[in-house]
Amino acid sequence: MTTKMPSNQKYLMDKIARIKRRRFLHFATSGLCGFSMAYLLGSCSNQSQQSSLLNSTNASETSLGIKTKVLRMGYQSAGDLFRNRKVLEKRLEPLGIKVEWAQFVQGPQLMEGMAAKKVDVGSVGETPPIFAQVAGSELVYVVGTQRNRRTGTSSVIAVPPESPLKKFEDIKGQEVYFQKGSASHYFIIRALQSIGLTLKDIKIRSLPTIEARAAFLEGKIPVWMTGDPHYAIAQKMGRIRVLKDSVGLDSPGAYYIADRKFAEENLGLLKIIIEELNKLDKWAEANRGEVAKLMISEQKLDPDVVEIAMSRRTFVGRRGLSPALIKEQQRVADLFFDEGVIPKKINIQDALLPPDIYTAITPAEIMI
């Protein structure tokens, strides 16, 4: 006897198949995001299917689909409040889903882990997913981060205190240490542009921030690009002088990225992740003292270092994958191509789910 597939499961599978064949991604800017899936696909013989399970943010995670029993989350060595607070574990335990965390030194390494199918979802800056897409990784953007234009003091281009370099313009011809393919790569391009220089005017030395820190503190690295908590550690030791920070940098911000196959099979799980992130941001901004305690206990940081880092940190909230955000990310990708950093142009929309799916899995308040 043949078992009949539930209508909502068959409907979702049909939709995913159409994603791969026809890429309805052009609807991101067409204003059709609010239409039901039934309208986009044409009328269905079953009236219940005409009420798309993706036409509302009220769609439950189970109706959207959750296939996995293990969620593998990637995070970076700089720390992760999402992991420290264990909010995902609490939310997913009733569903019988286990959360496993894997640490990576920085975003490019996390994206490599995702490409190797060792991680399902992870948080990175604006740059790593662009490099990963160029390399052929099957990934999708899940949710972004709001930009707070008043911040940017936690990411810096710096030198040892005794360095002869006195101003940022003195960087020309110098060795500059940062992790290629990380957010620092975008930062340095924009910073150099601000003084009429390009990447050809410096000598890039690619090294993860955590590996470069000790050498910099010993005065062995002439120019270092870093961020908190590494910046705060060097600052406490009196071993850093800032040439330029990232205040005013026009970055779209960070993202949570997912493996495409995992995302398509677990839309309900993505919905839970976005909801919990959104709630966590609000909690963190209202409970900064508790956040500091978690940083001390979980990241093994000195209280003085945490105090410095927290003075530069804000929890500005999430940002849904709206047409405006997609356009900003495309601008970053185009800049990397124009500067000769990546060998080919890419289309960010190739790394997206259809807009009506984002509408279904993202709280309406952050779809801006």
mmCIF file of C-alpha atoms in Angstrom:
data_model
loop_
_atom_site.group_PDB
_atom_site.id
_atom_site.type_symbol
_atom_site.label_atom_id
_atom_site.label_comp_id
_atom_site.label_asym_id
_atom_site.label_seq_id
_atom_site.Cartn_x
_atom_site.Cartn_y
_atom_site.Cartn_z
ATOM 1 C CA MET A 1 0.000 0.000 0.000
ATOM 2 C CA THR A 2 1.376 3.412 -0.958
ATOM 3 C CA THR A 3 1.488 5.983 1.807
ATOM 4 C CA LYS A 4 0.070 9.307 0.771
ATOM 5 C CA MET A 5 2.407 12.245 1.455
ATOM 6 C CA PRO A 6 0.816 14.985 3.602
ATOM 7 C CA SER A 7 -0.354 17.874 1.427
ATOM 8 C CA ASN A 8 1.738 20.523 3.166
ATOM 9 C CA GLN A 9 4.927 18.443 2.878
ATOM 10 C CA LYS A 10 4.301 17.735 -0.803
ATOM 11 C CA TYR A 11 3.534 21.399 -1.340
ATOM 12 C CA LEU A 12 6.828 22.470 0.199
ATOM 13 C CA MET A 13 8.817 19.896 -1.775
ATOM 14 C CA ASP A 14 7.173 21.109 -4.981
ATOM 15 C CA LYS A 15 8.131 24.666 -4.083
ATOM 16 C CA ILE A 16 11.771 23.770 -3.410
ATOM 17 C CA ALA A 17 11.950 21.971 -6.756
ATOM 18 C CA ARG A 18 10.693 25.102 -8.449
ATOM 19 C CA ILE A 19 13.289 27.179 -6.610
ATOM 20 C CA LYS A 20 16.063 25.123 -8.178
ATOM 21 C CA ARG A 21 14.518 25.132 -11.670
ATOM 22 C CA ARG A 22 13.246 28.644 -12.109
ATOM 23 C CA ARG A 23 14.743 30.833 -9.340
ATOM 24 C CA PHE A 24 11.833 33.098 -8.520
ATOM 25 C CA LEU A 25 14.337 35.450 -6.918
ATOM 26 C CA HIS A 26 13.439 38.394 -9.112
ATOM 27 C CA PHE A 27 10.325 38.828 -6.952
ATOM 28 C CA ALA A 28 12.617 40.314 -4.285
ATOM 29 C CA THR A 29 12.216 43.722 -5.898
ATOM 30 C CA SER A 30 8.847 43.306 -7.601
ATOM 31 C CA GLY A 31 6.624 44.089 -4.647
ATOM 32 C CA LEU A 32 4.994 40.666 -4.814
ATOM 33 C CA CYS A 33 6.409 39.432 -1.515
ATOM 34 C CA GLY A 34 3.052 39.586 0.202
ATOM 35 C CA PHE A 35 1.223 37.377 -2.302
ATOM 36 C CA SER A 36 0.444 33.829 -1.257
ATOM 37 C CA MET A 37 2.434 30.924 -2.630
ATOM 38 C CA ALA A 38 -0.752 29.529 -4.151
ATOM 39 C CA TYR A 39 -1.098 32.627 -6.295
ATOM 40 C CA LEU A 40 2.508 32.432 -7.502
ATOM 41 C CA LEU A 41 2.252 28.797 -8.472
ATOM 42 C CA GLY A 42 -1.232 28.905 -9.919
ATOM 43 C CA SER A 43 -4.466 27.423 -8.589
ATOM 44 C CA CYS A 44 -4.350 24.001 -6.956
ATOM 45 C CA SER A 45 -7.046 21.383 -7.075
ATOM 46 C CA ASN A 46 -7.034 21.103 -3.321
ATOM 47 C CA GLN A 47 -8.554 24.225 -1.713
ATOM 48 C CA SER A 48 -6.437 23.777 1.413
ATOM 49 C CA GLN A 49 -3.282 24.061 -0.681
ATOM 50 C CA GLN A 50 -4.458 27.430 -1.973
ATOM 51 C CA SER A 51 -3.916 28.760 1.564
ATOM 52 C CA SER A 52 -0.147 28.777 1.331
ATOM 53 C CA LEU A 53 1.691 27.714 4.455
ATOM 54 C CA LEU A 54 4.187 30.447 3.618
ATOM 55 C CA ASN A 55 1.805 33.409 3.340
ATOM 56 C CA SER A 56 2.075 34.547 6.935
ATOM 57 C CA THR A 57 4.612 35.058 9.660
ATOM 58 C CA ASN A 58 2.131 33.142 11.838
ATOM 59 C CA ALA A 59 3.004 29.896 10.085
ATOM 60 C CA SER A 60 4.229 27.427 12.684
ATOM 61 C CA GLU A 61 7.695 25.953 12.585
ATOM 62 C CA THR A 62 6.246 22.466 12.189
ATOM 63 C CA SER A 63 4.120 23.426 9.185
ATOM 64 C CA LEU A 64 7.134 25.061 7.569
ATOM 65 C CA GLY A 65 9.141 21.887 8.057
ATOM 66 C CA ILE A 66 11.867 20.553 10.352
ATOM 67 C CA LYS A 67 13.670 17.450 9.206
ATOM 68 C CA THR A 68 16.823 17.342 11.307
ATOM 69 C CA LYS A 69 17.279 16.119 14.871
ATOM 70 C CA VAL A 70 20.683 17.789 15.279
ATOM 71 C CA LEU A 71 21.406 21.461 14.624
ATOM 72 C CA ARG A 72 25.120 22.144 14.104
ATOM 73 C CA MET A 73 25.865 25.798 14.847
ATOM 74 C CA GLY A 74 29.153 27.480 13.999
ATOM 75 C CA TYR A 75 30.601 30.364 16.000
ATOM 76 C CA GLN A 76 33.841 32.335 16.046
ATOM 77 C CA SER A 77 36.601 32.422 18.628
ATOM 78 C CA ALA A 78 35.714 36.020 19.547
ATOM 79 C CA GLY A 79 32.698 34.587 21.373
ATOM 80 C CA ASP A 80 28.993 34.095 20.814
ATOM 81 C CA LEU A 81 26.203 35.277 23.113
ATOM 82 C CA PHE A 82 23.726 33.019 21.313
ATOM 83 C CA ARG A 83 25.732 30.005 22.443
ATOM 84 C CA ASN A 84 26.438 31.350 25.926
ATOM 85 C CA ARG A 85 22.782 32.004 26.752
ATOM 86 C CA LYS A 86 21.682 28.528 25.561
ATOM 87 C CA VAL A 87 18.379 29.906 24.300
ATOM 88 C CA LEU A 88 18.310 27.550 21.320
ATOM 89 C CA GLU A 89 18.739 24.514 23.548
ATOM 90 C CA LYS A 90 15.765 25.583 25.659
ATOM 91 C CA ARG A 91 13.565 26.236 22.636
ATOM 92 C CA LEU A 92 14.478 23.071 20.737
ATOM 93 C CA GLU A 93 14.524 20.520 23.564
ATOM 94 C CA PRO A 94 10.714 20.015 23.461
ATOM 95 C CA LEU A 95 11.046 19.267 19.742
ATOM 96 C CA GLY A 96 13.678 16.608 20.379
ATOM 97 C CA ILE A 97 16.391 18.560 18.567
ATOM 98 C CA LYS A 98 19.955 18.649 19.883
ATOM 99 C CA VAL A 99 22.245 21.644 19.352
ATOM 100 C CA GLU A 100 25.954 21.109 18.688
ATOM 101 C CA TRP A 101 28.406 24.034 18.593
ATOM 102 C CA ALA A 102 31.624 24.189 16.571
ATOM 103 C CA GLN A 103 34.205 26.960 17.049
ATOM 104 C CA PHE A 104 36.124 28.549 14.160
ATOM 105 C CA VAL A 105 38.886 31.126 14.370
ATOM 106 C CA GLN A 106 37.091 33.526 12.014
ATOM 107 C CA GLY A 107 34.359 33.789 9.393
ATOM 108 C CA PRO A 108 36.283 32.370 6.399
ATOM 109 C CA GLN A 109 37.094 29.208 8.359
ATOM 110 C CA LEU A 110 33.449 28.901 9.406
ATOM 111 C CA MET A 111 32.349 29.118 5.773
ATOM 112 C CA GLU A 112 34.888 26.411 4.888
ATOM 113 C CA GLY A 113 33.345 24.245 7.601
ATOM 114 C CA MET A 114 29.915 24.794 6.088
ATOM 115 C CA ALA A 115 31.178 23.935 2.607
ATOM 116 C CA ALA A 116 32.595 20.713 4.070
ATOM 117 C CA LYS A 117 29.150 19.916 5.556
ATOM 118 C CA LYS A 118 30.464 20.154 9.119
ATOM 119 C CA VAL A 119 28.178 23.012 10.160
ATOM 120 C CA ASP A 120 24.589 23.899 9.242
ATOM 121 C CA VAL A 121 24.213 27.514 10.366
ATOM 122 C CA GLY A 122 26.691 30.158 11.511
ATOM 123 C CA SER A 123 27.299 33.878 11.989
ATOM 124 C CA VAL A 124 29.835 35.797 9.876
ATOM 125 C CA GLY A 125 30.514 39.314 8.634
ATOM 126 C CA GLU A 126 29.495 40.682 5.248
ATOM 127 C CA THR A 127 32.608 39.396 3.443
ATOM 128 C CA PRO A 128 32.979 35.610 4.088
ATOM 129 C CA PRO A 129 29.747 34.544 2.328
ATOM 130 C CA ILE A 130 30.786 36.476 -0.769
ATOM 131 C CA PHE A 131 34.093 34.609 -0.977
ATOM 132 C CA ALA A 132 32.290 31.327 -0.260
ATOM 133 C CA GLN A 133 29.787 31.955 -3.048
ATOM 134 C CA VAL A 134 32.621 32.672 -5.469
ATOM 135 C CA ALA A 135 34.140 29.317 -4.454
ATOM 136 C CA GLY A 136 30.884 27.541 -5.321
ATOM 137 C CA SER A 137 29.489 26.883 -1.851
ATOM 138 C CA GLU A 138 25.783 26.124 -1.723
ATOM 139 C CA LEU A 139 24.711 28.590 0.933
ATOM 140 C CA VAL A 140 21.805 30.890 1.728
ATOM 141 C CA TYR A 141 21.515 34.063 3.773
ATOM 142 C CA VAL A 142 19.195 33.628 6.753
ATOM 143 C CA VAL A 143 19.030 36.996 8.524
ATOM 144 C CA GLY A 144 21.135 40.141 8.777
ATOM 145 C CA THR A 145 22.091 42.573 11.522
ATOM 146 C CA GLN A 146 20.903 46.124 11.977
ATOM 147 C CA ARG A 147 23.539 48.782 11.457
ATOM 148 C CA ASN A 148 24.154 51.374 14.134
ATOM 149 C CA ARG A 149 26.005 54.223 12.456
ATOM 150 C CA ARG A 150 27.176 55.545 15.836
ATOM 151 C CA THR A 151 29.355 52.480 16.384
ATOM 152 C CA GLY A 152 32.474 51.207 14.669
ATOM 153 C CA THR A 153 35.028 51.931 17.367
ATOM 154 C CA SER A 154 35.542 48.221 18.093
ATOM 155 C CA SER A 155 37.199 47.474 14.725
ATOM 156 C CA VAL A 156 40.518 49.188 14.091
ATOM 157 C CA ILE A 157 43.641 49.466 11.989
ATOM 158 C CA ALA A 158 46.444 49.849 14.505
ATOM 159 C CA VAL A 159 50.179 49.915 15.136
ATOM 160 C CA PRO A 160 52.386 49.300 18.185
ATOM 161 C CA PRO A 161 52.809 52.416 20.388
ATOM 162 C CA GLU A 162 56.449 52.853 19.323
ATOM 163 C CA SER A 163 55.672 52.664 15.589
ATOM 164 C CA PRO A 164 57.033 55.480 13.400
ATOM 165 C CA LEU A 165 53.675 55.546 11.579
ATOM 166 C CA LYS A 166 51.817 58.563 12.935
ATOM 167 C CA LYS A 167 48.766 58.870 10.719
ATOM 168 C CA PHE A 168 46.705 56.528 8.562
ATOM 169 C CA GLU A 169 48.207 57.901 5.340
ATOM 170 C CA ASP A 170 51.550 56.442 6.479
ATOM 171 C CA ILE A 171 50.153 52.948 5.808
ATOM 172 C CA LYS A 172 51.264 53.157 2.176
ATOM 173 C CA GLY A 173 53.877 50.498 1.421
ATOM 174 C CA GLN A 174 53.440 48.783 4.787
ATOM 175 C CA GLU A 175 52.726 45.151 5.642
ATOM 176 C CA VAL A 176 49.162 44.934 6.921
ATOM 177 C CA TYR A 177 48.078 41.815 8.788
ATOM 178 C CA PHE A 178 44.467 40.587 8.662
ATOM 179 C CA GLN A 179 42.497 37.504 7.699
ATOM 180 C CA LYS A 180 41.809 37.531 3.975
ATOM 181 C CA GLY A 181 38.153 37.019 3.174
ATOM 182 C CA SER A 182 37.045 38.358 6.557
ATOM 183 C CA ALA A 183 35.179 41.587 7.315
ATOM 184 C CA SER A 184 38.604 43.249 7.638
ATOM 185 C CA HIS A 185 39.073 42.766 3.889
ATOM 186 C CA TYR A 186 36.137 45.057 3.161
ATOM 187 C CA PHE A 187 37.208 47.469 5.913
ATOM 188 C CA ILE A 188 40.709 47.931 4.484
ATOM 189 C CA ILE A 189 39.440 48.539 0.931
ATOM 190 C CA ARG A 190 37.041 51.252 2.081
ATOM 191 C CA ALA A 191 39.612 52.763 4.439
ATOM 192 C CA LEU A 192 42.207 52.967 1.678
ATOM 193 C CA GLN A 193 39.678 54.484 -0.699
ATOM 194 C CA SER A 194 39.088 57.263 1.819
ATOM 195 C CA ILE A 195 42.684 58.443 1.328
ATOM 196 C CA GLY A 196 42.946 57.737 -2.397
ATOM 197 C CA LEU A 197 44.809 54.422 -2.118
ATOM 198 C CA THR A 198 44.058 50.831 -3.173
ATOM 199 C CA LEU A 199 45.115 47.384 -2.047
ATOM 200 C CA LYS A 200 48.072 47.654 -4.431
ATOM 201 C CA ASP A 201 49.498 50.325 -2.148
ATOM 202 C CA ILE A 202 49.976 47.940 0.799
ATOM 203 C CA LYS A 203 51.437 44.478 1.368
ATOM 204 C CA ILE A 204 48.719 42.121 2.583
ATOM 205 C CA ARG A 205 49.703 39.426 5.058
ATOM 206 C CA SER A 206 46.855 37.029 5.771
ATOM 207 C CA LEU A 207 46.749 35.744 9.334
ATOM 208 C CA PRO A 208 43.812 35.070 11.699
ATOM 209 C CA THR A 209 43.437 37.756 14.334
ATOM 210 C CA ILE A 210 43.899 35.414 17.261
ATOM 211 C CA GLU A 211 47.180 34.125 15.791
ATOM 212 C CA ALA A 212 48.506 37.590 15.039
ATOM 213 C CA ARG A 213 47.792 39.031 18.487
ATOM 214 C CA ALA A 214 50.858 37.719 20.329
ATOM 215 C CA ALA A 215 53.246 38.866 17.590
ATOM 216 C CA PHE A 216 51.638 42.297 17.522
ATOM 217 C CA LEU A 217 51.886 42.680 21.296
ATOM 218 C CA GLU A 218 55.617 41.946 20.952
ATOM 219 C CA GLY A 219 55.987 44.647 18.321
ATOM 220 C CA LYS A 220 56.667 42.192 15.497
ATOM 221 C CA ILE A 221 53.725 43.217 13.294
ATOM 222 C CA PRO A 222 53.838 46.732 11.782
ATOM 223 C CA VAL A 223 50.114 47.187 11.051
ATOM 224 C CA TRP A 224 47.316 45.041 12.445
ATOM 225 C CA MET A 225 43.602 44.966 11.769
ATOM 226 C CA THR A 226 41.687 43.710 14.758
ATOM 227 C CA GLY A 227 38.559 43.999 16.859
ATOM 228 C CA ASP A 228 37.265 43.223 20.328
ATOM 229 C CA PRO A 229 38.080 41.394 22.498
ATOM 230 C CA HIS A 230 41.598 41.317 20.995
ATOM 231 C CA TYR A 231 41.663 45.096 20.660
ATOM 232 C CA ALA A 232 40.557 45.512 24.286
ATOM 233 C CA ILE A 233 43.264 43.095 25.479
ATOM 234 C CA ALA A 234 45.988 45.049 23.636
ATOM 235 C CA GLN A 235 44.520 48.310 24.898
ATOM 236 C CA LYS A 236 44.603 47.171 28.524
ATOM 237 C CA MET A 237 48.261 46.228 28.085
ATOM 238 C CA GLY A 238 49.079 49.614 26.578
ATOM 239 C CA ARG A 239 50.373 47.924 23.435
ATOM 240 C CA ILE A 240 48.215 49.461 20.703
ATOM 241 C CA ARG A 241 47.782 52.811 18.954
ATOM 242 C CA VAL A 242 44.872 53.244 16.555
ATOM 243 C CA LEU A 243 45.394 54.778 13.116
ATOM 244 C CA LYS A 244 41.786 54.377 11.982
ATOM 245 C CA ASP A 245 38.567 52.815 13.246
ATOM 246 C CA SER A 246 35.549 51.726 11.214
ATOM 247 C CA VAL A 247 33.203 54.517 12.280
ATOM 248 C CA GLY A 248 31.113 55.453 9.257
ATOM 249 C CA LEU A 249 32.022 52.321 7.307
ATOM 250 C CA ASP A 250 29.117 51.513 4.993
ATOM 251 C CA SER A 251 28.996 47.794 5.732
ATOM 252 C CA PRO A 252 25.632 46.012 5.526
ATOM 253 C CA GLY A 253 26.583 44.255 8.778
ATOM 254 C CA ALA A 254 26.844 40.616 9.794
ATOM 255 C CA TYR A 255 24.677 37.667 8.744
ATOM 256 C CA TYR A 256 23.589 34.238 9.783
ATOM 257 C CA ILE A 257 24.291 31.892 6.881
ATOM 258 C CA ALA A 258 22.981 28.360 6.317
ATOM 259 C CA ASP A 259 23.815 25.432 4.081
ATOM 260 C CA ARG A 260 21.239 25.550 1.286
ATOM 261 C CA LYS A 261 20.040 21.947 1.516
ATOM 262 C CA PHE A 262 19.735 22.201 5.292
ATOM 263 C CA ALA A 263 17.814 25.461 4.986
ATOM 264 C CA GLU A 264 15.352 24.128 2.428
ATOM 265 C CA GLU A 265 14.616 21.071 4.563
ATOM 266 C CA ASN A 266 14.385 22.984 7.850
ATOM 267 C CA LEU A 267 12.591 26.265 7.214
ATOM 268 C CA GLY A 268 10.802 25.906 10.527
ATOM 269 C CA LEU A 269 14.132 25.683 12.303
ATOM 270 C CA LEU A 270 15.361 28.845 10.582
ATOM 271 C CA LYS A 271 12.222 30.580 11.836
ATOM 272 C CA ILE A 272 13.046 29.544 15.407
ATOM 273 C CA ILE A 273 16.663 30.724 15.057
ATOM 274 C CA ILE A 274 15.607 34.161 13.802
ATOM 275 C CA GLU A 275 12.966 34.554 16.503
ATOM 276 C CA GLU A 276 15.393 33.628 19.281
ATOM 277 C CA LEU A 277 18.089 35.927 17.912
ATOM 278 C CA ASN A 278 15.623 38.797 17.799
ATOM 279 C CA LYS A 279 14.587 38.201 21.401
ATOM 280 C CA LEU A 280 18.189 37.788 22.522
ATOM 281 C CA ASP A 281 19.212 41.163 21.085
ATOM 282 C CA LYS A 282 16.464 42.889 23.050
ATOM 283 C CA TRP A 283 17.404 41.050 26.239
ATOM 284 C CA ALA A 284 21.102 41.842 25.819
ATOM 285 C CA GLU A 285 20.625 45.580 25.351
ATOM 286 C CA ALA A 286 18.396 45.678 28.439
ATOM 287 C CA ASN A 287 20.748 43.482 30.518
ATOM 288 C CA ARG A 288 24.246 44.636 29.628
ATOM 289 C CA GLY A 289 25.575 43.716 33.069
ATOM 290 C CA GLU A 290 24.491 40.108 32.600
ATOM 291 C CA VAL A 291 26.115 40.056 29.186
ATOM 292 C CA ALA A 292 29.380 41.230 30.725
ATOM 293 C CA LYS A 293 29.232 38.435 33.303
ATOM 294 C CA LEU A 294 28.734 35.883 30.548
ATOM 295 C CA MET A 295 31.722 37.231 28.624
ATOM 296 C CA ILE A 296 33.893 36.914 31.721
ATOM 297 C CA SER A 297 32.785 33.372 32.533
ATOM 298 C CA GLU A 298 32.391 31.906 29.045
ATOM 299 C CA GLN A 299 35.271 33.606 27.225
ATOM 300 C CA LYS A 300 37.621 33.628 30.223
ATOM 301 C CA LEU A 301 38.263 37.359 29.855
ATOM 302 C CA ASP A 302 39.455 39.738 32.549
ATOM 303 C CA PRO A 303 36.714 42.020 33.896
ATOM 304 C CA ASP A 304 38.742 45.073 32.818
ATOM 305 C CA VAL A 305 38.899 43.793 29.256
ATOM 306 C CA VAL A 306 35.161 43.096 29.221
ATOM 307 C CA GLU A 307 34.428 46.572 30.550
ATOM 308 C CA ILE A 308 36.416 48.114 27.702
ATOM 309 C CA ALA A 309 34.791 45.895 25.071
ATOM 310 C CA MET A 310 31.280 46.461 26.395
ATOM 311 C CA SER A 311 31.768 50.239 26.278
ATOM 312 C CA ARG A 312 32.013 49.893 22.483
ATOM 313 C CA ARG A 313 29.330 47.272 21.980
ATOM 314 C CA THR A 314 25.673 47.700 21.150
ATOM 315 C CA PHE A 315 22.970 45.120 20.493
ATOM 316 C CA VAL A 316 21.122 46.762 17.651
ATOM 317 C CA GLY A 317 18.969 43.833 16.577
ATOM 318 C CA ARG A 318 18.387 41.744 13.468
ATOM 319 C CA ARG A 319 17.511 42.803 9.956
ATOM 320 C CA GLY A 320 15.471 40.678 7.588
ATOM 321 C CA LEU A 321 16.578 39.883 4.037
ATOM 322 C CA SER A 322 14.696 42.777 2.464
ATOM 323 C CA PRO A 323 15.361 44.131 -1.051
ATOM 324 C CA ALA A 324 17.249 47.052 0.529
ATOM 325 C CA LEU A 325 19.628 44.782 2.439
ATOM 326 C CA ILE A 326 20.159 42.553 -0.603
ATOM 327 C CA LYS A 327 21.099 45.617 -2.640
ATOM 328 C CA GLU A 328 23.649 46.666 0.008
ATOM 329 C CA GLN A 329 25.263 43.235 0.047
ATOM 330 C CA GLN A 330 25.402 43.188 -3.754
ATOM 331 C CA ARG A 331 27.259 46.498 -3.621
ATOM 332 C CA VAL A 332 29.941 44.896 -1.410
ATOM 333 C CA ALA A 333 30.271 41.922 -3.760
ATOM 334 C CA ASP A 334 30.588 44.239 -6.764
ATOM 335 C CA LEU A 335 33.319 46.224 -5.000
ATOM 336 C CA PHE A 336 35.389 43.094 -4.429
ATOM 337 C CA PHE A 337 35.123 42.267 -8.123
ATOM 338 C CA ASP A 338 35.900 45.813 -9.237
ATOM 339 C CA GLU A 339 38.989 45.829 -7.013
ATOM 340 C CA GLY A 340 40.184 42.526 -8.491
ATOM 341 C CA VAL A 341 39.848 40.681 -5.179
ATOM 342 C CA ILE A 342 37.441 38.045 -6.526
ATOM 343 C CA PRO A 343 37.780 36.569 -10.044
ATOM 344 C CA LYS A 344 34.159 36.829 -11.130
ATOM 345 C CA LYS A 345 30.995 38.787 -10.515
ATOM 346 C CA ILE A 346 28.384 37.076 -8.390
ATOM 347 C CA ASN A 347 24.677 37.620 -7.899
ATOM 348 C CA ILE A 348 23.705 37.703 -4.219
ATOM 349 C CA GLN A 349 20.191 36.629 -5.170
ATOM 350 C CA ASP A 350 21.612 33.240 -6.137
ATOM 351 C CA ALA A 351 22.297 32.744 -2.427
ATOM 352 C CA LEU A 352 18.788 33.582 -1.263
ATOM 353 C CA LEU A 353 15.532 31.832 -0.576
ATOM 354 C CA PRO A 354 12.395 33.230 -2.274
ATOM 355 C CA PRO A 355 11.114 36.452 -0.664
ATOM 356 C CA ASP A 356 7.824 34.930 0.478
ATOM 357 C CA ILE A 357 9.758 32.338 2.471
ATOM 358 C CA TYR A 358 11.684 35.106 4.220
ATOM 359 C CA THR A 359 8.335 36.743 4.977
ATOM 360 C CA ALA A 360 7.177 33.510 6.588
ATOM 361 C CA ILE A 361 10.247 32.863 8.742
ATOM 362 C CA THR A 362 11.155 36.440 9.740
ATOM 363 C CA PRO A 363 9.351 38.615 12.327
ATOM 364 C CA ALA A 364 7.576 41.442 10.516
ATOM 365 C CA GLU A 365 9.211 44.068 12.748
ATOM 366 C CA ILE A 366 12.666 43.370 11.287
ATOM 367 C CA MET A 367 11.705 43.070 7.604
ATOM 368 C CA ILE A 368 12.862 46.582 6.798
#
